[in-house]
Short mmCIF file of C-alpha atoms in Angstrom, two decimals:
data_model
loop_
_atom_site.label_atom_id
_atom_site.label_comp_id
_atom_site.label_asym_id
_atom_site.label_seq_id
_atom_site.Cartn_x
_atom_site.Cartn_y
_atom_site.Cartn_z
CA MET L 1338 0.00 0.00 0.00
CA THR L 1339 1.58 3.27 -1.11
CA SER L 1340 1.45 6.43 0.97
CA ALA L 1341 -0.80 8.04 -1.63
CA SER L 1342 -3.40 5.29 -1.24
CA LEU L 1343 -3.48 5.26 2.56
CA PRO L 1344 -6.75 6.27 4.22
CA PRO L 1345 -6.71 9.17 6.70
CA ARG L 1346 -6.23 8.39 10.38
CA ARG L 1347 -9.83 9.20 11.27
CA LEU L 1348 -10.12 5.91 13.17
CA SER L 1349 -7.38 3.80 14.71
CA VAL L 1350 -7.00 0.98 17.22
CA ALA L 1351 -4.58 1.78 20.02
CA PRO L 1352 -1.32 -0.09 20.58
CA MET L 1353 -1.94 -2.40 23.55
CA LEU L 1354 0.70 -4.58 25.16
CA ASP L 1355 0.00 -8.32 24.83
CA TRP L 1356 -3.13 -7.60 22.81
CA THR L 1357 -2.54 -5.92 19.44
CA ASP L 1358 -0.25 -8.55 17.97
CA THR L 1359 -0.46 -9.70 14.36
CA HIS L 1360 -3.22 -12.23 15.15
CA TYR L 1361 -5.48 -9.57 16.62
CA ARG L 1362 -4.71 -7.23 13.75
CA TYR L 1363 -5.74 -9.91 11.24
CA LEU L 1364 -9.10 -10.13 13.03
CA ALA L 1365 -9.53 -6.36 13.07
CA ARG L 1366 -8.68 -6.02 9.41
CA GLN L 1367 -11.41 -8.48 8.43
CA ILE L 1368 -13.93 -6.21 10.16
CA THR L 1369 -12.70 -2.79 9.01
CA ARG L 1370 -10.76 -2.03 5.86
CA TYR L 1371 -9.71 1.56 6.52
CA THR L 1372 -9.04 1.84 10.26
CA TRP L 1373 -5.37 2.24 11.17
CA LEU L 1374 -3.94 -0.60 13.26
CA TYR L 1375 -1.00 -0.34 15.64
CA SER L 1376 1.48 -2.90 16.91
CA GLU L 1377 2.11 -3.50 20.56
CA MET L 1378 4.87 -1.27 21.89
CA ILE L 1379 8.15 -2.94 20.97
CA ASN L 1380 11.44 -1.98 22.59
CA ALA L 1381 13.88 -0.67 19.99
CA GLY L 1382 16.66 -2.77 21.50
CA ALA L 1383 14.63 -5.96 21.08
CA ILE L 1384 14.33 -5.26 17.36
CA ILE L 1385 18.01 -4.45 16.94
CA HIS L 1386 19.33 -7.41 18.91
CA GLY L 1387 16.50 -9.95 18.66
CA ASP L 1388 14.62 -11.97 16.07
CA GLN L 1389 13.15 -9.33 13.77
CA ASP L 1390 10.67 -11.72 12.17
CA ARG L 1391 9.24 -12.47 15.60
CA PHE L 1392 8.73 -8.80 16.41
CA LEU L 1393 8.00 -7.24 13.03
CA LYS L 1394 6.50 -9.74 10.60
CA PHE L 1395 2.83 -9.22 9.89
CA ASN L 1396 0.09 -10.64 7.69
CA GLU L 1397 -0.37 -9.51 4.14
CA GLY L 1398 -3.34 -7.18 4.06
CA GLU L 1399 -2.89 -5.69 7.54
CA GLN L 1400 -2.01 -2.27 6.17
CA PRO L 1401 -2.43 0.50 7.07
CA VAL L 1402 -0.43 -0.61 10.08
CA ALA L 1403 1.91 1.35 12.35
CA LEU L 1404 4.84 0.16 14.44
CA GLN L 1405 4.99 1.63 17.94
CA LEU L 1406 8.49 1.81 19.39
CA GLY L 1407 9.64 2.24 22.97
CA GLY L 1408 13.03 3.71 23.70
CA SER L 1409 15.00 6.84 24.42
CA GLU L 1410 18.25 6.34 22.51
CA PRO L 1411 18.01 8.21 19.19
CA ALA L 1412 20.45 5.93 17.36
CA ASP L 1413 18.67 2.77 18.48
CA LEU L 1414 15.26 4.17 17.62
CA ALA L 1415 16.54 5.13 14.17
CA LYS L 1416 17.77 1.59 13.51
CA ALA L 1417 14.53 0.06 14.75
CA ALA L 1418 12.45 2.50 12.71
CA LYS L 1419 14.40 1.61 9.57
CA ALA L 1420 13.80 -2.08 10.23
CA GLY L 1421 10.08 -1.37 10.60
CA GLU L 1422 10.00 0.52 7.32
CA ASN L 1423 11.78 -2.36 5.60
CA TYR L 1424 9.11 -4.77 6.84
CA GLY L 1425 6.39 -2.62 5.31
CA TYR L 1426 4.95 -0.62 8.21
CA ASN L 1427 3.25 2.60 7.14
CA GLU L 1428 4.12 4.68 10.20
CA ILE L 1429 6.53 4.69 13.12
CA ASN L 1430 5.06 5.84 16.43
CA LEU L 1431 7.10 6.81 19.49
CA ASN L 1432 5.59 5.88 22.85
CA CYS L 1433 5.64 8.81 25.26
CA GLY L 1434 2.65 7.68 27.26
CA CYS L 1435 3.19 4.28 28.89
CA PRO L 1436 3.45 4.65 32.69
CA SER L 1437 4.49 1.12 33.67
CA PRO L 1438 7.41 0.76 36.12
CA ARG L 1439 9.23 -1.53 33.67
CA VAL L 1440 9.12 1.17 31.01
CA GLN L 1441 10.14 3.87 33.48
CA LYS L 1442 13.18 1.81 34.43
CA GLY L 1443 14.20 1.97 30.79
CA ALA L 1444 13.77 5.77 30.88
CA PHE L 1445 11.12 5.90 28.19
CA GLY L 1446 7.35 5.94 27.86
CA ALA L 1447 5.48 8.65 29.78
CA CYS L 1448 8.56 9.91 31.60
CA LEU L 1449 9.80 11.22 28.25
CA MET L 1450 7.22 13.99 28.53
CA ASN L 1451 9.60 15.56 31.05
CA GLU L 1452 12.45 15.46 28.50
CA VAL L 1453 11.07 17.12 25.41
CA GLU L 1454 14.52 17.95 23.99
CA LEU L 1455 15.44 14.26 24.09
CA VAL L 1456 12.13 13.38 22.43
CA ALA L 1457 12.92 15.87 19.68
CA ASP L 1458 16.32 14.24 19.15
CA CYS L 1459 14.66 10.81 18.97
CA ILE L 1460 12.08 11.97 16.43
CA LYS L 1461 14.68 13.68 14.25
CA ALA L 1462 16.87 10.57 14.26
CA MET L 1463 13.96 8.40 13.16
CA GLN L 1464 12.84 10.90 10.53
CA ASP L 1465 16.35 10.97 9.09
CA ALA L 1466 16.29 7.15 8.86
CA VAL L 1467 12.90 6.57 7.21
CA GLN L 1468 10.64 7.96 4.51
CA ILE L 1469 7.38 7.07 6.28
CA PRO L 1470 5.70 9.33 8.88
CA VAL L 1471 7.02 9.40 12.44
CA THR L 1472 4.32 10.20 15.00
CA VAL L 1473 4.09 10.54 18.80
CA LYS L 1474 1.61 9.10 21.30
CA HIS L 1475 1.62 10.87 24.65
CA ARG L 1476 -0.42 11.92 27.68
CA ILE L 1477 -1.59 15.40 28.65
CA GLY L 1478 0.87 15.49 31.52
CA VAL L 1479 2.84 13.52 34.08
CA ASP L 1480 1.99 13.07 37.76
CA ARG L 1481 0.34 16.22 39.18
CA GLN L 1482 0.93 18.44 36.13
CA THR L 1483 -2.63 19.65 35.67
CA GLU L 1484 -2.14 22.79 33.57
CA TYR L 1485 -3.02 22.75 29.88
CA SER L 1486 0.30 24.51 29.23
CA THR L 1487 2.15 21.22 29.92
CA VAL L 1488 0.80 19.43 26.89
CA ARG L 1489 0.66 22.62 24.81
CA ASP L 1490 4.36 23.26 25.34
CA PHE L 1491 5.27 19.62 24.70
CA VAL L 1492 3.46 19.57 21.36
CA GLY L 1493 4.57 23.07 20.45
CA THR L 1494 8.24 22.33 21.06
CA LEU L 1495 8.16 19.12 19.04
CA SER L 1496 6.32 20.76 16.16
CA GLN L 1497 8.94 23.52 16.07
CA LYS L 1498 12.03 21.36 16.43
CA THR L 1499 11.01 18.38 14.27
CA ALA L 1500 8.96 17.63 11.19
CA CYS L 1501 6.41 15.67 13.25
CA THR L 1502 2.87 16.69 12.39
CA THR L 1503 0.77 13.91 13.98
CA PHE L 1504 0.16 13.77 17.73
CA ILE L 1505 -1.97 11.05 19.35
CA VAL L 1506 -3.08 12.32 22.74
CA HIS L 1507 -4.31 10.11 25.56
CA ALA L 1508 -6.44 12.65 27.41
CA ARG L 1509 -5.29 11.68 30.91
CA ASN L 1510 -2.23 12.34 32.99
CA ALA L 1511 0.20 9.50 33.60
CA TRP L 1512 1.00 9.04 37.27
CA LEU L 1513 4.45 7.53 37.45
CA ASP L 1514 4.23 6.73 41.14
CA GLY L 1515 1.32 5.33 43.14
CA LEU L 1516 -0.85 3.90 40.35
CA SER L 1517 -0.64 0.63 38.44
CA PRO L 1518 -0.78 0.67 34.61
CA LYS L 1519 -4.43 -0.45 34.85
CA GLU L 1520 -5.25 2.36 37.30
CA ASN L 1521 -3.46 4.81 35.00
CA ARG L 1522 -6.06 3.97 32.34
CA GLU L 1523 -8.94 4.68 34.71
CA VAL L 1524 -8.10 6.93 37.68
CA PRO L 1525 -6.60 10.16 36.29
CA PRO L 1526 -9.54 12.22 35.00
CA LEU L 1527 -10.15 12.52 31.28
CA LYS L 1528 -9.72 16.06 29.97
CA TYR L 1529 -10.93 15.93 26.40
CA GLU L 1530 -11.11 19.73 26.31
CA TYR L 1531 -7.28 19.85 26.48
CA VAL L 1532 -7.06 17.83 23.28
CA TYR L 1533 -9.69 19.99 21.59
CA GLN L 1534 -7.70 23.07 22.60
CA LEU L 1535 -4.56 21.59 21.07
CA LYS L 1536 -6.34 21.39 17.73
CA ARG L 1537 -7.45 25.01 18.05
CA ASP L 1538 -3.95 26.14 19.01
CA PHE L 1539 -2.21 24.04 16.34
CA PRO L 1540 -4.68 23.89 13.45
CA ASP L 1541 -2.03 22.70 10.98
CA LEU L 1542 -1.17 19.63 13.07
CA GLU L 1543 -3.04 16.32 12.96
CA ILE L 1544 -4.45 15.81 16.46
CA ILE L 1545 -5.90 12.40 17.37
CA ILE L 1546 -7.75 11.83 20.64
CA ASN L 1547 -7.53 8.67 22.78
CA GLY L 1548 -8.85 7.56 26.15
CA GLY L 1549 -12.14 6.15 27.47
CA ILE L 1550 -13.93 6.12 24.11
CA THR L 1551 -16.42 3.25 23.84
CA THR L 1552 -19.25 4.10 21.41
CA ASN L 1553 -19.70 5.24 17.83
CA GLU L 1554 -21.69 8.21 19.11
CA GLN L 1555 -18.70 9.31 21.18
CA ILE L 1556 -16.41 8.88 18.17
CA ALA L 1557 -18.65 11.08 16.01
CA ALA L 1558 -18.79 13.74 18.72
CA HIS L 1559 -14.99 13.85 19.08
CA LEU L 1560 -14.53 14.13 15.32
CA GLN L 1561 -16.29 17.49 15.51
CA HIS L 1562 -13.21 18.81 17.34
CA VAL L 1563 -10.17 16.76 16.26
CA ASP L 1564 -8.80 14.99 13.20
CA GLY L 1565 -9.03 11.41 14.42
CA VAL L 1566 -10.09 9.08 17.21
CA MET L 1567 -8.07 6.17 18.59
CA VAL L 1568 -10.07 3.48 20.39
CA GLY L 1569 -8.38 1.06 22.76
CA ARG L 1570 -9.93 -1.59 25.00
CA GLU L 1571 -13.44 -1.40 23.51
CA ALA L 1572 -12.06 -2.40 20.08
CA TYR L 1573 -10.41 -5.41 21.72
CA HIS L 1574 -13.17 -6.61 24.04
CA ASN L 1575 -15.98 -5.83 21.58
CA PRO L 1576 -14.34 -6.01 18.13
CA MET L 1577 -17.62 -5.86 16.23
CA ILE L 1578 -17.90 -2.20 17.26
CA MET L 1579 -15.57 -1.71 14.27
CA ARG L 1580 -18.09 -3.28 11.89
CA ASP L 1581 -19.75 0.05 11.03
CA TRP L 1582 -16.66 2.24 11.07
CA ASP L 1583 -15.95 2.09 7.34
CA ALA L 1584 -19.48 3.24 6.51
CA LEU L 1585 -19.87 5.77 9.31
CA PHE L 1586 -16.47 7.40 9.23
CA TYR L 1587 -14.97 6.63 5.82
CA GLY L 1588 -18.07 6.79 3.63
CA SER L 1589 -17.75 3.20 2.43
CA HIS L 1590 -20.72 1.63 0.63
CA GLU L 1591 -19.46 -1.92 1.02
CA ALA L 1592 -21.66 -4.20 3.09
CA PRO L 1593 -20.19 -4.94 6.55
CA ILE L 1594 -18.88 -8.45 7.09
CA GLU L 1595 -21.35 -11.08 8.29
CA TYR L 1596 -20.57 -13.09 11.41
CA ALA L 1597 -20.54 -16.41 9.52
CA ASP L 1598 -18.06 -15.13 6.93
CA LEU L 1599 -15.80 -13.69 9.63
CA VAL L 1600 -15.84 -16.88 11.71
CA HIS L 1601 -14.83 -19.01 8.74
CA ARG L 1602 -12.01 -16.64 7.83
CA LEU L 1603 -10.74 -16.86 11.39
CA TYR L 1604 -11.07 -20.64 11.33
CA ARG L 1605 -8.97 -20.91 8.16
CA TYR L 1606 -6.44 -18.41 9.48
CA SER L 1607 -6.02 -20.25 12.80
CA ARG L 1608 -5.87 -23.65 11.11
CA ASP L 1609 -3.20 -22.46 8.69
CA ARG L 1610 -1.08 -20.96 11.47
CA VAL L 1611 -1.11 -24.22 13.41
CA GLN L 1612 -0.37 -26.30 10.32
CA ALA L 1613 2.54 -24.05 9.41
CA GLY L 1614 4.31 -25.17 12.58
CA GLY L 1615 6.94 -23.00 14.21
CA GLY L 1616 5.40 -23.43 17.63
CA ALA L 1617 2.06 -21.79 16.73
CA LEU L 1618 -0.78 -22.93 18.97
CA LEU L 1619 -4.51 -22.48 18.57
CA ARG L 1620 -4.68 -20.51 21.80
CA HIS L 1621 -2.34 -17.90 20.33
CA THR L 1622 -5.04 -16.83 17.86
CA VAL L 1623 -8.35 -17.62 19.55
CA ARG L 1624 -7.52 -15.66 22.70
CA HIS L 1625 -8.23 -12.57 20.62
CA TYR L 1626 -11.67 -13.82 19.55
CA LEU L 1627 -13.31 -14.07 22.97
CA GLY L 1628 -15.23 -10.80 22.69
CA LEU L 1629 -16.38 -11.34 19.13
CA MET L 1630 -19.92 -12.44 20.03
CA HIS L 1631 -20.47 -9.62 22.50
CA GLY L 1632 -24.19 -8.94 22.82
CA LEU L 1633 -25.34 -12.17 21.16
CA ASN L 1634 -27.09 -15.12 22.76
CA LYS L 1635 -24.63 -17.78 23.94
CA ALA L 1636 -21.70 -15.34 23.85
CA ARG L 1637 -20.65 -16.85 27.18
CA VAL L 1638 -20.58 -20.34 25.64
CA TRP L 1639 -18.36 -19.01 22.84
CA ARG L 1640 -15.95 -17.48 25.34
CA ARG L 1641 -15.91 -20.57 27.51
CA MET L 1642 -15.20 -22.97 24.65
CA LEU L 1643 -12.40 -20.83 23.18
CA SER L 1644 -10.68 -20.44 26.54
CA ASP L 1645 -11.03 -24.04 27.74
CA ALA L 1646 -7.54 -25.51 28.07
CA ALA L 1647 -8.83 -29.06 27.64
CA LEU L 1648 -10.53 -28.16 24.35
CA LEU L 1649 -7.56 -26.14 23.09
CA LYS L 1650 -4.89 -28.74 23.77
CA ASP L 1651 -5.53 -30.63 20.52
CA ASN L 1652 -4.80 -27.50 18.43
CA ASP L 1653 -7.81 -28.29 16.26
CA GLY L 1654 -9.15 -25.14 14.63
CA SER L 1655 -12.56 -26.73 14.13
CA LEU L 1656 -13.19 -25.77 17.76
CA ILE L 1657 -13.97 -22.30 16.39
CA LEU L 1658 -16.69 -23.76 14.15
CA GLN L 1659 -18.11 -25.82 17.02
CA ALA L 1660 -18.36 -22.72 19.18
CA TRP L 1661 -19.90 -20.76 16.32
CA LYS L 1662 -22.57 -23.42 15.82
CA GLU L 1663 -23.75 -22.84 19.38
CA VAL L 1664 -24.01 -19.09 18.81
CA ALA L 1665 -25.47 -19.31 15.30
CA GLU L 1666 -28.28 -21.62 16.36
CA ALA L 1667 -29.09 -19.50 19.42
CA ASN L 1668 -29.38 -16.34 17.30
CA GLY L 1669 -31.01 -17.68 14.13
CA LEU L 1670 -27.87 -17.01 12.10
CA PRO L 1671 -26.80 -19.21 9.17
CA TYR L 1672 -24.41 -22.04 10.01
CA GLU L 1673 -22.46 -24.00 7.44
CA ALA L 1674 -19.87 -26.51 8.51
CA ASP L 1675 -17.63 -25.65 5.57
CA GLY L 1676 -18.58 -22.00 5.43
CA PRO L 1677 -18.15 -19.44 2.68
CA LEU L 1678 -14.92 -19.54 0.74
#
């Protein structure tokens, strides 16, 4: 996919550790064609010194897909960004928002918001190394920084000192001490008005809002004020929320995917991954499917079957079809054992 053919970043799914791997992104891409997808945060050093296929390889058809990097060494980030570009990612994103103690120990993530000059050096190094966009995901402040000027100055400095034009803003503070990563996603208050103000103050920048967004009505409301919306946990736990995004937010006239078609695609995908060997297990793919039947009758049966260790141990992808039969029959939906091709 060339840069000229890429859709705008009106909708995106947030990078989420342990969740937005290539298997989840395959699922998401079957549901929405135009939404931007993001990798989990990957440490730049792991890419430089580790197995790049393990960290960077993705499925054909995942694009537009962005690689999120963690790190604070400009030279390392530049090398990792170049590797990501070589693998076909469409964007490199620098994490300046993760508050976890492990990330803090590495002197990156949210603590970088206190070192804007270093962030600028990191961005410039990556921009010098790649031809694709380099973007930043950050919070509105760190710890008890409650003034709007904190995030305004952070964005303003980076826009002046680098060629970065896209800022993805999680509309909460990151508390580096006293809150767990989970609490950091829930306890600090959301201040959407700060993100709206950023767009007013920097009209030439692309400002994308993130944090606590769970409905299509909320997405539409935010898009009245900013350029794009990034959805996190709701897109993971209830992936079919993405089913209407192409029509609602990209003007697509294509019919949304039917459950039966999606299930059979996932069955074939999971079966092929297991048959390909290399240590792939059925549980590696189906763990991302547990929320797929959210709101339907027998959704609990679907979740239970796809998370049952005894049923998963045989690595038989037909378990997906067995679970789907339970849901299909309970909801009057078509069930075919072989499914659509």
